[in-house]
């Protein structure tokens, strides 16, 4: 701002110097031109124009001087305003510094007050805690005082009783020694106090034993509950196994019933076969095998086989004899037609015997399995 004001001042001075030079030049021109005009006396158009321009120039210079004066006045006013503004700035700076100091002092005071408030708050809390503790102690002391008062009231009758006893005793009762009547009472009191202490000790020991017994009972209950849970678990597992075994037994019973039905059918078939074998044995009985009641099925089948073979052999021999004889052709043809039928019957008997033997072997094997 100071540099700009210096520049304005220098510009104003230069403008003033230039205006002064122009005024001097105009002043020199005017008298010269007027003298020439008076001397020559020639009014020409150019000279009038110069005069007009000179007059206009004078007016312009006059206006310029007025403007310069106005500018100078304004510059002075600006300088004054600038000085006033600088003074105001200084004042505002001083006020700002004072206000900052005031704010800092207030902040310090606030911190001190806050710290003091926190300390007082802590002290009040401690005092409140102490107050509550003192109230509790006071209540306990009052309760203790009440208990002691009740105890004093309770034992007051004994005091009155002892005072009455003292009033009834003779004045020199302490001189009697061990033979006095007071000593048995004192000894009785001592024995009673000793028994009371023993009973109290016994009571404490019994209470401890009771607590120990309760602990043992709790542990036994816990063990019983755990063992019960384990036994229930084992019981459930055994039940599942029993159910599985029962299902297996049911399946085995079903298979056994099926096998029994099959074996009954096989036994019936084998019985029929044995009856057929016995019937055949009765028809094909041979004397050298003995009676039929003592024979088993295998011997019967062997006997039937032998009988069939003998009959086949006899039939073959008979056929050979008939073929060798000279009989008519019709008879030979008739014999020839019977021969194949007999062979067919013999072969069917052999097949029957083999089937009966296989069925009998199956029967024996099934009876062994059963």
Short mmCIF file of C-alpha atoms in Angstrom, two decimals:
data_model
loop_
_atom_site.label_atom_id
_atom_site.label_comp_id
_atom_site.label_asym_id
_atom_site.label_seq_id
_atom_site.Cartn_x
_atom_site.Cartn_y
_atom_site.Cartn_z
CA UNK A 1 0.00 0.00 0.00
CA UNK A 2 2.86 2.43 0.80
CA UNK A 3 4.56 1.64 -2.53
CA UNK A 4 1.35 2.36 -4.47
CA UNK A 5 0.94 5.73 -2.68
CA UNK A 6 4.57 6.71 -3.53
CA UNK A 7 3.98 5.84 -7.18
CA UNK A 8 0.79 7.95 -7.23
CA UNK A 9 2.69 10.87 -5.74
CA UNK A 10 5.47 10.62 -8.35
CA UNK A 11 2.91 10.41 -11.18
CA UNK A 12 1.14 13.51 -9.79
CA UNK A 13 4.40 15.45 -9.64
CA UNK A 14 5.33 14.52 -13.22
CA UNK A 15 1.85 15.56 -14.43
CA UNK A 16 2.18 18.88 -12.62
CA UNK A 17 5.59 19.56 -14.18
CA UNK A 18 4.25 18.81 -17.66
CA UNK A 19 1.21 21.06 -17.12
CA UNK A 20 3.49 23.89 -15.95
CA UNK A 21 5.66 23.57 -19.05
CA UNK A 22 2.59 23.62 -21.31
CA UNK A 23 1.22 26.71 -19.53
CA UNK A 24 4.55 28.50 -19.97
CA UNK A 25 4.65 27.55 -23.63
CA UNK A 26 1.05 28.74 -24.12
CA UNK A 27 1.83 31.98 -22.31
CA UNK A 28 4.77 32.54 -24.63
CA UNK A 29 2.69 31.70 -27.71
CA UNK A 30 -0.26 33.91 -26.87
CA UNK A 31 1.60 37.19 -26.63
CA UNK A 32 3.65 36.33 -29.68
CA UNK A 33 0.59 35.45 -31.71
CA UNK A 34 -1.35 38.50 -30.48
CA UNK A 35 1.57 40.82 -31.30
CA UNK A 36 1.87 39.37 -34.72
CA UNK A 37 -1.87 39.69 -35.21
CA UNK A 38 -1.78 43.35 -34.11
CA UNK A 39 1.28 44.09 -36.22
CA UNK A 40 0.14 42.42 -39.36
CA UNK A 41 -3.55 43.20 -38.89
CA UNK A 42 -4.40 40.33 -41.12
CA UNK A 43 -7.33 38.37 -39.88
CA UNK A 44 -6.95 35.05 -41.53
CA UNK A 45 -8.89 31.94 -40.96
CA UNK A 46 -5.87 30.01 -39.78
CA UNK A 47 -5.06 32.49 -37.08
CA UNK A 48 -8.61 32.51 -35.83
CA UNK A 49 -8.52 28.76 -35.69
CA UNK A 50 -5.26 28.91 -33.77
CA UNK A 51 -6.80 31.38 -31.37
CA UNK A 52 -9.82 29.15 -30.90
CA UNK A 53 -7.63 26.19 -30.28
CA UNK A 54 -5.54 28.33 -27.91
CA UNK A 55 -8.68 29.29 -26.01
CA UNK A 56 -9.81 25.69 -25.91
CA UNK A 57 -6.36 24.71 -24.73
CA UNK A 58 -6.55 27.28 -21.98
CA UNK A 59 -9.92 25.91 -20.92
CA UNK A 60 -8.53 22.42 -20.95
CA UNK A 61 -5.51 23.51 -18.92
CA UNK A 62 -7.79 25.26 -16.48
CA UNK A 63 -9.95 22.16 -16.14
CA UNK A 64 -6.81 20.07 -15.80
CA UNK A 65 -5.60 22.29 -12.98
CA UNK A 66 -8.95 21.92 -11.28
CA UNK A 67 -8.81 18.17 -11.72
CA UNK A 68 -5.29 18.13 -10.35
CA UNK A 69 -6.41 20.12 -7.35
CA UNK A 70 -9.35 17.78 -6.89
CA UNK A 71 -7.04 14.78 -7.30
CA UNK A 72 -4.64 16.31 -4.81
CA UNK A 73 -7.48 16.86 -2.35
CA UNK A 74 -8.68 13.33 -2.91
CA UNK A 75 -5.16 11.99 -2.43
CA UNK A 76 -4.90 13.89 0.81
CA UNK A 77 -8.27 12.52 1.88
CA UNK A 78 -7.11 9.04 0.90
CA UNK A 79 -3.91 9.54 2.88
CA UNK A 80 -5.95 10.61 5.85
CA UNK A 81 -8.31 7.67 5.43
CA UNK A 82 -5.31 5.35 5.00
CA UNK A 83 -3.77 6.70 8.19
CA UNK A 84 -7.11 6.28 9.96
CA UNK A 85 -7.40 2.75 8.56
CA UNK A 86 -3.88 1.93 9.75
CA UNK A 87 -4.77 3.28 13.17
CA UNK A 88 -7.93 1.17 13.17
CA UNK A 89 -5.92 -1.88 12.11
CA UNK A 90 -3.49 -1.28 14.94
CA UNK A 91 -6.40 -0.88 17.33
CA UNK A 92 -8.02 -4.10 16.04
CA UNK A 93 -4.69 -5.93 16.39
CA UNK A 94 -4.37 -4.70 19.94
CA UNK A 95 -7.96 -5.68 20.63
CA UNK A 96 -7.36 -9.13 19.04
CA UNK A 97 -4.24 -9.67 21.15
CA UNK A 98 -6.15 -8.55 24.25
CA UNK A 99 -9.06 -10.82 23.31
CA UNK A 100 -6.70 -13.77 22.73
CA UNK A 101 -5.11 -13.13 26.11
CA UNK A 102 -8.58 -12.91 27.63
CA UNK A 103 -9.59 -16.21 25.95
CA UNK A 104 -6.39 -17.90 27.12
CA UNK A 105 -6.96 -16.66 30.66
CA UNK A 106 -10.56 -17.87 30.53
CA UNK A 107 -9.38 -21.27 29.19
CA UNK A 108 -6.87 -21.55 32.02
CA UNK A 109 -9.57 -20.57 34.52
CA UNK A 110 -11.96 -23.11 32.96
CA UNK A 111 -9.36 -25.89 33.19
CA UNK A 112 -8.63 -24.99 36.78
CA UNK A 113 -12.34 -24.95 37.59
CA UNK A 114 -12.86 -28.30 35.79
CA UNK A 115 -9.92 -29.86 37.62
CA UNK A 116 -11.21 -28.49 40.90
CA UNK A 117 -14.69 -29.83 40.07
CA UNK A 118 -13.30 -33.31 39.33
CA UNK A 119 -11.27 -33.31 42.55
CA UNK A 120 -14.29 -32.17 44.55
CA UNK A 121 -16.44 -34.80 42.81
CA UNK A 122 -13.95 -37.55 43.73
CA UNK A 123 -13.79 -36.24 47.29
CA UNK A 124 -17.59 -36.21 47.45
CA UNK A 125 -17.73 -39.80 46.15
CA UNK A 126 -15.16 -40.87 48.74
CA UNK A 127 -17.09 -39.06 51.42
CA UNK A 128 -20.32 -40.72 50.27
CA UNK A 129 -18.62 -44.13 50.43
CA UNK A 130 -17.26 -43.34 53.88
CA UNK A 131 -20.69 -42.11 54.87
CA UNK A 132 -22.35 -45.33 53.66
CA UNK A 133 -19.70 -47.41 55.46
CA UNK A 134 -20.21 -45.39 58.62
CA UNK A 135 -23.98 -45.88 58.32
CA UNK A 136 -23.44 -49.63 57.97
CA UNK A 137 -21.10 -49.65 60.97
CA UNK A 138 -23.64 -47.59 62.89
CA UNK A 139 -26.40 -50.07 62.05
CA UNK A 140 -24.16 -52.97 63.07
CA UNK A 141 -23.24 -51.21 66.30
CA UNK A 142 -26.89 -50.46 67.01
CA UNK A 143 -27.75 -54.09 66.35
CA UNK A 144 -24.88 -55.18 68.59
CA UNK A 145 -26.03 -52.73 71.24
CA UNK A 146 -29.56 -54.12 71.01
CA UNK A 147 -28.26 -57.68 71.29
CA UNK A 148 -26.08 -56.78 74.28
CA UNK A 149 -28.98 -54.96 75.87
CA UNK A 150 -31.21 -58.01 75.40
CA UNK A 151 -28.45 -60.19 76.79
CA UNK A 152 -28.06 -57.89 79.82
CA UNK A 153 -31.82 -58.01 80.35
CA UNK A 154 -31.67 -61.79 80.03
CA UNK A 155 -28.87 -62.19 82.57
CA UNK A 156 -30.21 -59.54 84.91
CA UNK A 157 -32.35 -62.11 86.70
CA UNK A 158 -29.19 -64.05 87.55
CA UNK A 159 -27.63 -60.91 88.93
CA UNK A 160 -30.71 -60.28 91.05
CA UNK A 161 -30.66 -63.90 92.16
CA UNK A 162 -26.98 -63.66 93.15
CA UNK A 163 -27.62 -60.42 95.02
CA UNK A 164 -30.45 -62.08 96.91
CA UNK A 165 -28.18 -65.03 97.70
CA UNK A 166 -25.52 -62.64 98.95
CA UNK A 167 -28.10 -60.98 101.15
CA UNK A 168 -29.09 -64.35 102.57
CA UNK A 169 -25.52 -65.55 103.18
CA UNK A 170 -23.87 -64.81 106.52
CA UNK A 171 -21.35 -62.04 106.77
CA UNK A 172 -18.32 -64.29 107.37
CA UNK A 173 -19.12 -66.97 104.75
CA UNK A 174 -15.64 -66.70 103.21
CA UNK A 175 -13.99 -67.80 106.48
CA UNK A 176 -15.51 -71.29 106.39
CA UNK A 177 -13.04 -72.52 103.71
CA UNK A 178 -13.66 -75.88 102.07
CA UNK A 179 -16.39 -76.77 104.56
CA UNK A 180 -18.57 -73.88 103.52
CA UNK A 181 -21.83 -74.32 101.61
CA UNK A 182 -20.66 -72.17 98.70
CA UNK A 183 -17.87 -74.47 97.50
CA UNK A 184 -20.17 -77.28 96.30
CA UNK A 185 -22.14 -74.74 94.30
CA UNK A 186 -18.94 -73.38 92.74
CA UNK A 187 -17.70 -76.88 91.93
CA UNK A 188 -21.07 -77.75 90.48
CA UNK A 189 -20.86 -74.65 88.32
CA UNK A 190 -17.35 -75.62 87.19
CA UNK A 191 -18.47 -79.14 86.28
CA UNK A 192 -21.47 -77.76 84.43
CA UNK A 193 -19.27 -75.30 82.52
CA UNK A 194 -16.84 -78.11 81.62
CA UNK A 195 -19.70 -80.33 80.42
CA UNK A 196 -21.08 -77.40 78.44
CA UNK A 197 -17.73 -76.92 76.70
CA UNK A 198 -17.54 -80.66 75.99
CA UNK A 199 -21.05 -80.60 74.58
CA UNK A 200 -20.21 -77.59 72.43
CA UNK A 201 -17.10 -79.34 71.09
CA UNK A 202 -19.13 -82.46 70.45
CA UNK A 203 -21.78 -80.37 68.72
CA UNK A 204 -19.16 -78.76 66.45
CA UNK A 205 -17.64 -82.18 65.67
CA UNK A 206 -21.10 -83.57 64.90
CA UNK A 207 -21.83 -80.56 62.69
CA UNK A 208 -18.57 -81.18 60.82
CA UNK A 209 -19.45 -84.87 60.48
CA UNK A 210 -22.89 -83.87 59.24
CA UNK A 211 -21.34 -81.59 56.62
CA UNK A 212 -18.95 -84.37 55.60
CA UNK A 213 -21.85 -86.81 55.41
CA UNK A 214 -23.80 -84.37 53.26
CA UNK A 215 -20.81 -84.00 50.94
CA UNK A 216 -20.49 -87.78 50.75
CA UNK A 217 -24.22 -88.06 50.11
CA UNK A 218 -23.98 -85.53 47.29
CA UNK A 219 -21.04 -87.42 45.77
CA UNK A 220 -22.94 -90.72 46.11
CA UNK A 221 -26.00 -89.17 44.48
CA UNK A 222 -23.83 -87.94 41.65
CA UNK A 223 -22.21 -91.35 41.24
CA UNK A 224 -25.64 -93.00 41.41
CA UNK A 225 -26.99 -90.67 38.72
CA UNK A 226 -23.96 -91.33 36.49
CA UNK A 227 -24.20 -95.10 37.05
CA UNK A 228 -27.93 -94.91 36.38
CA UNK A 229 -27.31 -93.10 33.13
CA UNK A 230 -24.67 -95.67 32.14
CA UNK A 231 -26.99 -98.56 33.06
CA UNK A 232 -29.83 -96.96 31.09
CA UNK A 233 -27.48 -96.61 28.14
CA UNK A 234 -26.38 -100.26 28.43
CA UNK A 235 -30.02 -101.31 28.84
CA UNK A 236 -31.00 -99.44 25.68
CA UNK A 237 -28.11 -101.08 23.81
CA UNK A 238 -29.14 -104.52 25.13
CA UNK A 239 -32.74 -103.83 24.12
CA UNK A 240 -31.64 -102.97 20.60
CA UNK A 241 -29.55 -106.16 20.51
CA UNK A 242 -32.50 -108.16 21.86
CA UNK A 243 -34.77 -106.68 19.18
CA UNK A 244 -32.22 -107.58 16.51
CA UNK A 245 -31.88 -111.13 17.88
CA UNK A 246 -35.67 -111.47 18.06
CA UNK A 247 -35.94 -110.40 14.42
CA UNK A 248 -33.26 -112.93 13.50
CA UNK A 249 -35.09 -115.63 15.47
CA UNK A 250 -38.31 -114.79 13.66
CA UNK A 251 -36.52 -115.09 10.32
CA UNK A 252 -34.93 -118.38 11.40
CA UNK A 253 -38.32 -119.69 12.58
CA UNK A 254 -39.82 -118.79 9.22
CA UNK A 255 -37.01 -120.56 7.39
CA UNK A 256 -37.36 -123.52 9.80
CA UNK A 257 -41.10 -123.70 9.15
CA UNK A 258 -40.46 -123.60 5.42
CA UNK A 259 -37.79 -126.31 5.69
CA UNK A 260 -40.10 -128.36 7.94
CA UNK A 261 -42.89 -128.14 5.37
CA UNK A 262 -40.43 -129.13 2.65
CA UNK A 263 -39.10 -132.02 4.79
CA UNK A 264 -42.69 -133.17 5.51
CA UNK A 265 -43.40 -133.22 1.79
CA UNK A 266 -40.15 -135.09 1.18
CA UNK A 267 -40.99 -137.55 3.97
CA UNK A 268 -44.42 -138.15 2.47
CA UNK A 269 -42.88 -138.75 -0.94
CA UNK A 270 -40.25 -141.05 0.56
CA UNK A 271 -42.97 -142.87 2.53
CA UNK A 272 -44.89 -143.42 -0.69
CA UNK A 273 -41.72 -144.67 -2.34
CA UNK A 274 -41.03 -147.05 0.57
CA UNK A 275 -44.57 -148.38 0.37
CA UNK A 276 -44.09 -148.92 -3.35
CA UNK A 277 -40.79 -150.70 -2.64
CA UNK A 278 -42.46 -152.93 -0.03
CA UNK A 279 -45.28 -153.75 -2.42
CA UNK A 280 -42.76 -154.61 -5.13
CA UNK A 281 -40.76 -156.65 -2.61
CA UNK A 282 -43.89 -158.62 -1.70
CA UNK A 283 -44.51 -159.31 -5.40
CA UNK A 284 -40.84 -160.09 -6.15
CA UNK A 285 -39.99 -162.05 -2.97
CA UNK A 286 -37.13 -164.56 -3.15
CA UNK A 287 -36.74 -167.26 -0.52
CA UNK A 288 -32.97 -167.03 -0.02
CA UNK A 289 -33.29 -163.37 1.19
CA UNK A 290 -35.35 -164.44 4.18
CA UNK A 291 -38.60 -162.94 5.49
CA UNK A 292 -39.64 -159.42 4.46
CA UNK A 293 -40.01 -158.13 8.06
CA UNK A 294 -36.26 -158.46 8.68
CA UNK A 295 -35.20 -156.81 5.44
CA UNK A 296 -34.27 -153.17 5.05
CA UNK A 297 -35.07 -151.08 2.02
CA UNK A 298 -31.70 -151.61 0.32
CA UNK A 299 -31.94 -155.39 0.52
CA UNK A 300 -35.52 -155.19 -0.76
CA UNK A 301 -34.36 -153.14 -3.73
CA UNK A 302 -31.51 -155.59 -4.36
CA UNK A 303 -34.01 -158.44 -4.22
CA UNK A 304 -36.33 -156.64 -6.66
CA UNK A 305 -33.36 -156.02 -8.96
CA UNK A 306 -32.34 -159.65 -8.84
CA UNK A 307 -35.92 -160.78 -9.47
CA UNK A 308 -36.23 -158.49 -12.47
CA UNK A 309 -32.91 -159.70 -13.86
CA UNK A 310 -33.96 -163.34 -13.42
CA UNK A 311 -37.28 -162.72 -15.15
CA UNK A 312 -35.53 -160.94 -17.97
CA UNK A 313 -33.06 -163.82 -18.27
CA UNK A 314 -35.85 -166.42 -18.31
CA UNK A 315 -37.75 -164.45 -20.92
CA UNK A 316 -34.63 -164.22 -23.07
CA UNK A 317 -34.07 -167.97 -22.80
CA UNK A 318 -37.69 -168.63 -23.61
CA UNK A 319 -37.40 -166.45 -26.69
CA UNK A 320 -34.27 -168.29 -27.78
CA UNK A 321 -36.02 -171.65 -27.36
CA UNK A 322 -39.03 -170.49 -29.34
CA UNK A 323 -36.82 -169.11 -32.08
CA UNK A 324 -34.90 -172.42 -32.39
CA UNK A 325 -38.06 -174.57 -32.57
CA UNK A 326 -39.82 -175.07 -35.85
CA UNK A 327 -43.17 -173.56 -35.25
CA UNK A 328 -45.38 -171.80 -37.68
CA UNK A 329 -44.60 -168.27 -38.65
CA UNK A 330 -47.67 -166.91 -36.96
CA UNK A 331 -46.64 -168.31 -33.63
CA UNK A 332 -43.11 -167.03 -34.04
CA UNK A 333 -44.44 -163.64 -35.04
CA UNK A 334 -46.78 -163.70 -32.08
CA UNK A 335 -43.87 -164.54 -29.81
CA UNK A 336 -41.77 -161.84 -31.43
CA UNK A 337 -44.44 -159.22 -30.74
CA UNK A 338 -44.56 -160.19 -27.04
CA UNK A 339 -40.76 -160.09 -26.65
CA UNK A 340 -40.34 -156.34 -27.09
CA UNK A 341 -43.25 -155.68 -24.73
CA UNK A 342 -41.58 -157.87 -22.14
CA UNK A 343 -38.30 -156.08 -22.61
CA UNK A 344 -40.10 -152.80 -22.28
CA UNK A 345 -41.71 -153.96 -19.05
CA UNK A 346 -38.36 -155.19 -17.73
CA UNK A 347 -36.64 -151.90 -18.62
CA UNK A 348 -39.45 -149.93 -16.91
CA UNK A 349 -38.99 -152.11 -13.82
CA UNK A 350 -35.24 -151.43 -13.82
CA UNK A 351 -35.87 -147.69 -14.12
CA UNK A 352 -38.38 -147.90 -11.29
CA UNK A 353 -35.82 -149.67 -9.12
CA UNK A 354 -33.10 -147.06 -9.88
CA UNK A 355 -35.51 -144.20 -9.11
CA UNK A 356 -36.57 -145.93 -5.89
CA UNK A 357 -32.92 -146.37 -4.92
CA UNK A 358 -32.13 -142.68 -5.53
CA UNK A 359 -35.22 -141.61 -3.57
CA UNK A 360 -34.22 -143.91 -0.72
CA UNK A 361 -30.69 -142.44 -0.65
CA UNK A 362 -32.21 -138.94 -0.56
CA UNK A 363 -34.46 -140.03 2.31
CA UNK A 364 -31.50 -141.36 4.27
CA UNK A 365 -29.49 -138.19 3.70
CA UNK A 366 -32.42 -135.98 4.77
CA UNK A 367 -32.98 -138.13 7.89
CA UNK A 368 -29.29 -137.75 8.76
CA UNK A 369 -29.49 -133.99 8.33
CA UNK A 370 -32.53 -133.82 10.59
#
